[in-house]
């Protein structure tokens, strides 16, 4: 009997890094559901995958809202009846010093990164449990180790890693793995919005002497989302060109 086509959901899939992950999963033959809070970006990602010959669809929604995630889950159940791969990439840009961080900004960053990850794992783990199979990959960052000016962001990413380890322990018995990928400086998204001097300082601290490419992060996620990674769970894979060694 032919193996069923895998169904993958990528939250935050409309950005440059998210699109690279969607494409990497599409290349495995999975049907990729590209989620983004911006409907136009979600649609553009799905159309790009379809143009490349991959199965894809778009699903707009802000996954930091439990109600939006419930609606997304209902859509996926109605169309596919299951979910095999969940990649949580939704987030925002946040730079703040400890003594200057505002409560509302701190909470907004936790919502965008941590709450969205919790909402999606809580909603979709039962679907995976029904089939005794699942791959969950959560987006962390080398900033989880600590970074000046990253009070909210570092806290959110560190919490995601802790949440992922706990989920890995709880879900292992059901054939579900939960891991994190923690990029360093990547030629996409937040890194490109930083001033040139900040980018160059980060590159100077990176042993490989360059920022990573979105496709390099996507390759790590694709591996952890594969059947071949079935004995890896509760881990954080750093894709940072060695930056974490000196942190």
CSV table of C-alpha atoms in Angstrom, one decimal:
chain,number,residue,atom,x,y,z
A,1,UNK,CA,0.0,0.0,0.0
A,2,UNK,CA,1.4,3.4,-0.9
A,3,UNK,CA,2.2,5.7,2.0
A,4,UNK,CA,-0.3,8.5,2.5
A,5,UNK,CA,0.8,12.0,1.6
A,6,UNK,CA,2.0,13.8,4.8
A,7,UNK,CA,0.2,16.9,5.9
A,8,UNK,CA,2.3,19.7,7.3
A,9,UNK,CA,1.3,23.0,8.9
A,10,UNK,CA,3.8,25.8,9.1
A,11,UNK,CA,2.8,28.8,11.2
A,12,UNK,CA,4.4,32.1,10.3
A,13,UNK,CA,4.9,30.7,6.8
A,14,UNK,CA,4.6,33.9,4.9
A,15,UNK,CA,8.0,35.3,5.8
A,16,UNK,CA,11.3,34.7,4.1
A,17,UNK,CA,12.4,32.0,6.5
A,18,UNK,CA,8.9,30.5,6.8
A,19,UNK,CA,8.6,30.3,3.0
A,20,UNK,CA,11.9,28.4,2.8
A,21,UNK,CA,10.6,25.9,5.4
A,22,UNK,CA,7.4,25.5,3.5
A,23,UNK,CA,9.4,24.9,0.3
A,24,UNK,CA,11.7,22.4,2.0
A,25,UNK,CA,8.7,20.4,3.3
A,26,UNK,CA,6.9,20.6,0.0
A,27,UNK,CA,10.0,19.0,-1.7
A,28,UNK,CA,9.4,16.0,0.5
A,29,UNK,CA,6.0,15.4,-1.1
A,30,UNK,CA,4.0,16.7,1.9
A,31,UNK,CA,0.9,18.9,1.4
A,32,UNK,CA,2.0,22.1,3.1
A,33,UNK,CA,-0.5,24.4,4.8
A,34,UNK,CA,1.1,27.8,5.0
A,35,UNK,CA,-0.3,29.9,7.8
A,36,UNK,CA,0.3,33.6,8.4
A,37,UNK,CA,-1.6,36.3,10.2
A,38,UNK,CA,-1.4,38.3,6.9
A,39,UNK,CA,-3.7,36.5,4.4
A,40,UNK,CA,-1.8,37.9,1.4
A,41,UNK,CA,1.5,36.5,2.6
A,42,UNK,CA,0.0,33.1,3.3
A,43,UNK,CA,-1.6,33.0,-0.2
A,44,UNK,CA,1.7,34.2,-1.8
A,45,UNK,CA,3.6,31.4,-0.1
A,46,UNK,CA,1.1,28.7,-1.1
A,47,UNK,CA,1.1,30.0,-4.7
A,48,UNK,CA,4.9,29.9,-4.8
A,49,UNK,CA,4.9,26.3,-3.7
A,50,UNK,CA,2.2,25.4,-6.2
A,51,UNK,CA,4.2,27.1,-9.0
A,52,UNK,CA,7.1,24.9,-8.1
A,53,UNK,CA,5.0,21.8,-8.4
A,54,UNK,CA,4.3,21.2,-4.8
A,55,UNK,CA,1.0,20.6,-3.0
A,56,UNK,CA,0.1,23.6,-0.8
A,57,UNK,CA,-2.7,25.7,0.5
A,58,UNK,CA,-3.0,28.9,2.6
A,59,UNK,CA,-4.7,29.4,6.0
A,60,UNK,CA,-4.7,32.9,7.4
A,61,UNK,CA,-5.0,33.5,11.1
A,62,UNK,CA,-3.2,34.9,14.2
A,63,UNK,CA,-2.2,31.7,16.1
A,64,UNK,CA,-1.5,33.7,19.3
A,65,UNK,CA,-5.4,33.5,19.6
A,66,UNK,CA,-6.7,30.2,20.8
A,67,UNK,CA,-9.9,30.8,18.9
A,68,UNK,CA,-8.1,31.3,15.7
A,69,UNK,CA,-6.1,28.1,16.2
A,70,UNK,CA,-9.4,26.2,16.9
A,71,UNK,CA,-10.7,27.5,13.6
A,72,UNK,CA,-7.5,26.5,11.8
A,73,UNK,CA,-7.8,23.0,13.4
A,74,UNK,CA,-11.3,22.7,12.2
A,75,UNK,CA,-10.2,23.6,8.6
A,76,UNK,CA,-7.5,21.0,8.7
A,77,UNK,CA,-9.7,18.3,10.1
A,78,UNK,CA,-12.4,19.0,7.5
A,79,UNK,CA,-10.0,18.8,4.6
A,80,UNK,CA,-7.4,16.3,5.6
A,81,UNK,CA,-8.6,14.6,8.8
A,82,UNK,CA,-5.2,14.6,10.3
A,83,UNK,CA,-1.9,16.5,10.8
A,84,UNK,CA,1.5,14.8,10.6
A,85,UNK,CA,3.9,17.7,10.9
A,86,UNK,CA,3.6,21.0,12.8
A,87,UNK,CA,6.3,23.7,12.5
A,88,UNK,CA,5.7,26.6,14.8
A,89,UNK,CA,7.4,29.7,13.4
A,90,UNK,CA,5.0,32.5,14.2
A,91,UNK,CA,6.6,35.5,16.0
A,92,UNK,CA,7.5,39.1,16.0
A,93,UNK,CA,10.5,41.4,16.1
A,94,UNK,CA,11.4,42.6,19.6
A,95,UNK,CA,14.5,44.5,20.9
A,96,UNK,CA,14.4,45.8,24.4
A,97,UNK,CA,16.7,46.3,27.4
A,98,UNK,CA,15.8,44.9,30.8
A,99,UNK,CA,15.4,48.3,32.5
A,100,UNK,CA,13.4,49.8,29.6
A,101,UNK,CA,11.1,47.0,28.6
A,102,UNK,CA,7.4,47.8,28.9
A,103,UNK,CA,4.9,45.4,30.2
A,104,UNK,CA,2.7,45.5,27.1
A,105,UNK,CA,5.7,44.9,24.8
A,106,UNK,CA,6.9,42.0,27.0
A,107,UNK,CA,3.4,40.4,26.9
A,108,UNK,CA,3.0,41.0,23.2
A,109,UNK,CA,6.3,39.2,22.5
A,110,UNK,CA,5.4,36.2,24.7
A,111,UNK,CA,2.0,36.0,23.0
A,112,UNK,CA,3.5,36.1,19.5
A,113,UNK,CA,6.2,33.4,20.2
A,114,UNK,CA,5.3,31.4,23.3
A,115,UNK,CA,1.5,31.5,23.4
A,116,UNK,CA,1.2,30.8,19.7
A,117,UNK,CA,3.5,27.7,20.1
A,118,UNK,CA,1.5,26.5,23.1
A,119,UNK,CA,-1.9,27.1,21.3
A,120,UNK,CA,-0.8,25.0,18.3
A,121,UNK,CA,0.8,22.2,20.2
A,122,UNK,CA,-2.2,21.9,22.5
A,123,UNK,CA,-4.6,21.9,19.6
A,124,UNK,CA,-2.9,19.5,17.2
A,125,UNK,CA,-1.1,17.0,19.5
A,126,UNK,CA,-4.5,15.2,20.0
A,127,UNK,CA,-4.8,14.7,16.2
A,128,UNK,CA,-1.3,13.3,16.1
A,129,UNK,CA,-2.0,11.1,19.1
A,130,UNK,CA,-4.9,9.5,17.4
A,131,UNK,CA,-2.6,8.2,14.7
A,132,UNK,CA,0.4,7.4,17.0
A,133,UNK,CA,2.6,9.6,14.9
A,134,UNK,CA,3.7,13.2,14.7
A,135,UNK,CA,6.5,15.6,14.3
A,136,UNK,CA,6.6,19.0,16.0
A,137,UNK,CA,9.4,21.4,15.4
A,138,UNK,CA,9.4,24.7,17.3
A,139,UNK,CA,11.4,27.8,16.4
A,140,UNK,CA,13.8,29.0,19.0
A,141,UNK,CA,16.9,31.1,18.6
A,142,UNK,CA,20.5,31.4,19.7
A,143,UNK,CA,19.1,34.3,21.7
A,144,UNK,CA,17.6,31.8,24.1
A,145,UNK,CA,21.1,31.6,25.6
A,146,UNK,CA,21.0,35.3,26.3
A,147,UNK,CA,21.5,38.5,24.3
A,148,UNK,CA,21.9,42.1,25.2
A,149,UNK,CA,18.8,44.0,24.2
A,150,UNK,CA,16.7,40.8,23.9
A,151,UNK,CA,14.8,40.8,27.2
A,152,UNK,CA,11.4,39.8,25.8
A,153,UNK,CA,12.7,37.8,22.8
A,154,UNK,CA,15.2,35.8,24.8
A,155,UNK,CA,12.7,35.0,27.5
A,156,UNK,CA,10.1,33.9,24.9
A,157,UNK,CA,12.6,31.6,23.1
A,158,UNK,CA,14.0,30.1,26.3
A,159,UNK,CA,10.5,29.4,27.4
A,160,UNK,CA,9.7,27.7,24.1
A,161,UNK,CA,12.7,25.4,24.6
A,162,UNK,CA,11.5,24.4,28.1
A,163,UNK,CA,7.9,23.9,26.8
A,164,UNK,CA,9.2,21.7,24.0
A,165,UNK,CA,11.2,19.5,26.4
A,166,UNK,CA,8.1,19.0,28.6
A,167,UNK,CA,5.9,18.3,25.6
A,168,UNK,CA,8.5,15.8,24.3
A,169,UNK,CA,8.3,13.9,27.6
A,170,UNK,CA,4.5,13.8,27.6
A,171,UNK,CA,4.1,12.9,23.9
A,172,UNK,CA,6.9,10.4,23.3
A,173,UNK,CA,4.6,7.4,24.2
A,174,UNK,CA,2.3,8.4,21.3
A,175,UNK,CA,5.0,8.4,18.7
A,176,UNK,CA,5.2,12.2,18.6
A,177,UNK,CA,8.6,13.9,18.7
A,178,UNK,CA,9.0,17.5,19.8
A,179,UNK,CA,12.2,19.4,19.0
A,180,UNK,CA,13.5,23.0,18.5
A,181,UNK,CA,15.7,24.6,15.9
A,182,UNK,CA,17.6,27.6,17.1
A,183,UNK,CA,19.0,29.8,14.3
A,184,UNK,CA,21.8,32.3,14.7
A,185,UNK,CA,22.1,35.2,12.3
A,186,UNK,CA,20.1,34.4,9.2
A,187,UNK,CA,19.7,36.4,6.0
A,188,UNK,CA,16.0,36.9,6.5
A,189,UNK,CA,13.4,38.7,8.7
A,190,UNK,CA,14.7,40.2,11.9
A,191,UNK,CA,18.4,40.1,11.0
A,192,UNK,CA,17.8,42.2,7.9
A,193,UNK,CA,15.9,44.9,9.8
A,194,UNK,CA,18.9,45.5,12.1
A,195,UNK,CA,21.4,48.4,11.4
A,196,UNK,CA,24.4,47.5,9.3
A,197,UNK,CA,26.8,47.9,12.2
A,198,UNK,CA,24.8,45.5,14.3
A,199,UNK,CA,24.8,42.9,11.6
A,200,UNK,CA,28.5,43.2,11.0
A,201,UNK,CA,29.2,42.9,14.7
A,202,UNK,CA,27.2,39.7,14.8
A,203,UNK,CA,29.0,38.3,11.8
A,204,UNK,CA,32.3,39.1,13.4
A,205,UNK,CA,31.3,36.9,16.4
A,206,UNK,CA,30.3,34.0,14.3
A,207,UNK,CA,33.1,31.5,13.7
A,208,UNK,CA,31.9,30.7,10.2
A,209,UNK,CA,32.2,34.4,9.3
A,210,UNK,CA,28.8,34.8,7.6
A,211,UNK,CA,25.1,34.8,8.2
A,212,UNK,CA,23.2,31.6,7.5
A,213,UNK,CA,20.7,31.3,4.6
A,214,UNK,CA,17.0,30.4,5.1
A,215,UNK,CA,17.5,27.2,3.3
A,216,UNK,CA,20.1,26.0,5.8
A,217,UNK,CA,17.6,26.4,8.7
A,218,UNK,CA,14.9,24.8,6.5
A,219,UNK,CA,17.1,21.8,6.0
A,220,UNK,CA,17.4,21.3,9.7
A,221,UNK,CA,13.7,21.5,10.2
A,222,UNK,CA,13.0,19.2,7.3
A,223,UNK,CA,15.2,16.6,8.9
A,224,UNK,CA,13.6,16.9,12.4
A,225,UNK,CA,10.2,16.6,10.7
A,226,UNK,CA,11.1,13.4,8.9
A,227,UNK,CA,10.5,9.8,9.8
A,228,UNK,CA,14.3,9.3,10.0
A,229,UNK,CA,14.4,11.6,13.0
A,230,UNK,CA,12.1,9.3,15.0
A,231,UNK,CA,14.6,8.7,17.8
A,232,UNK,CA,15.3,12.4,18.4
A,233,UNK,CA,13.1,14.3,20.8
A,234,UNK,CA,13.3,17.0,23.4
A,235,UNK,CA,16.4,18.5,21.7
A,236,UNK,CA,17.4,21.9,20.4
A,237,UNK,CA,19.4,21.9,17.1
A,238,UNK,CA,21.5,25.1,16.8
A,239,UNK,CA,21.9,26.3,13.3
A,240,UNK,CA,24.2,29.3,14.0
A,241,UNK,CA,27.5,28.9,12.3
A,242,UNK,CA,29.2,28.4,15.7
A,243,UNK,CA,27.9,31.6,17.3
A,244,UNK,CA,26.5,29.7,20.3
A,245,UNK,CA,30.0,28.5,21.2
A,246,UNK,CA,31.0,31.9,22.3
A,247,UNK,CA,27.8,33.0,23.9
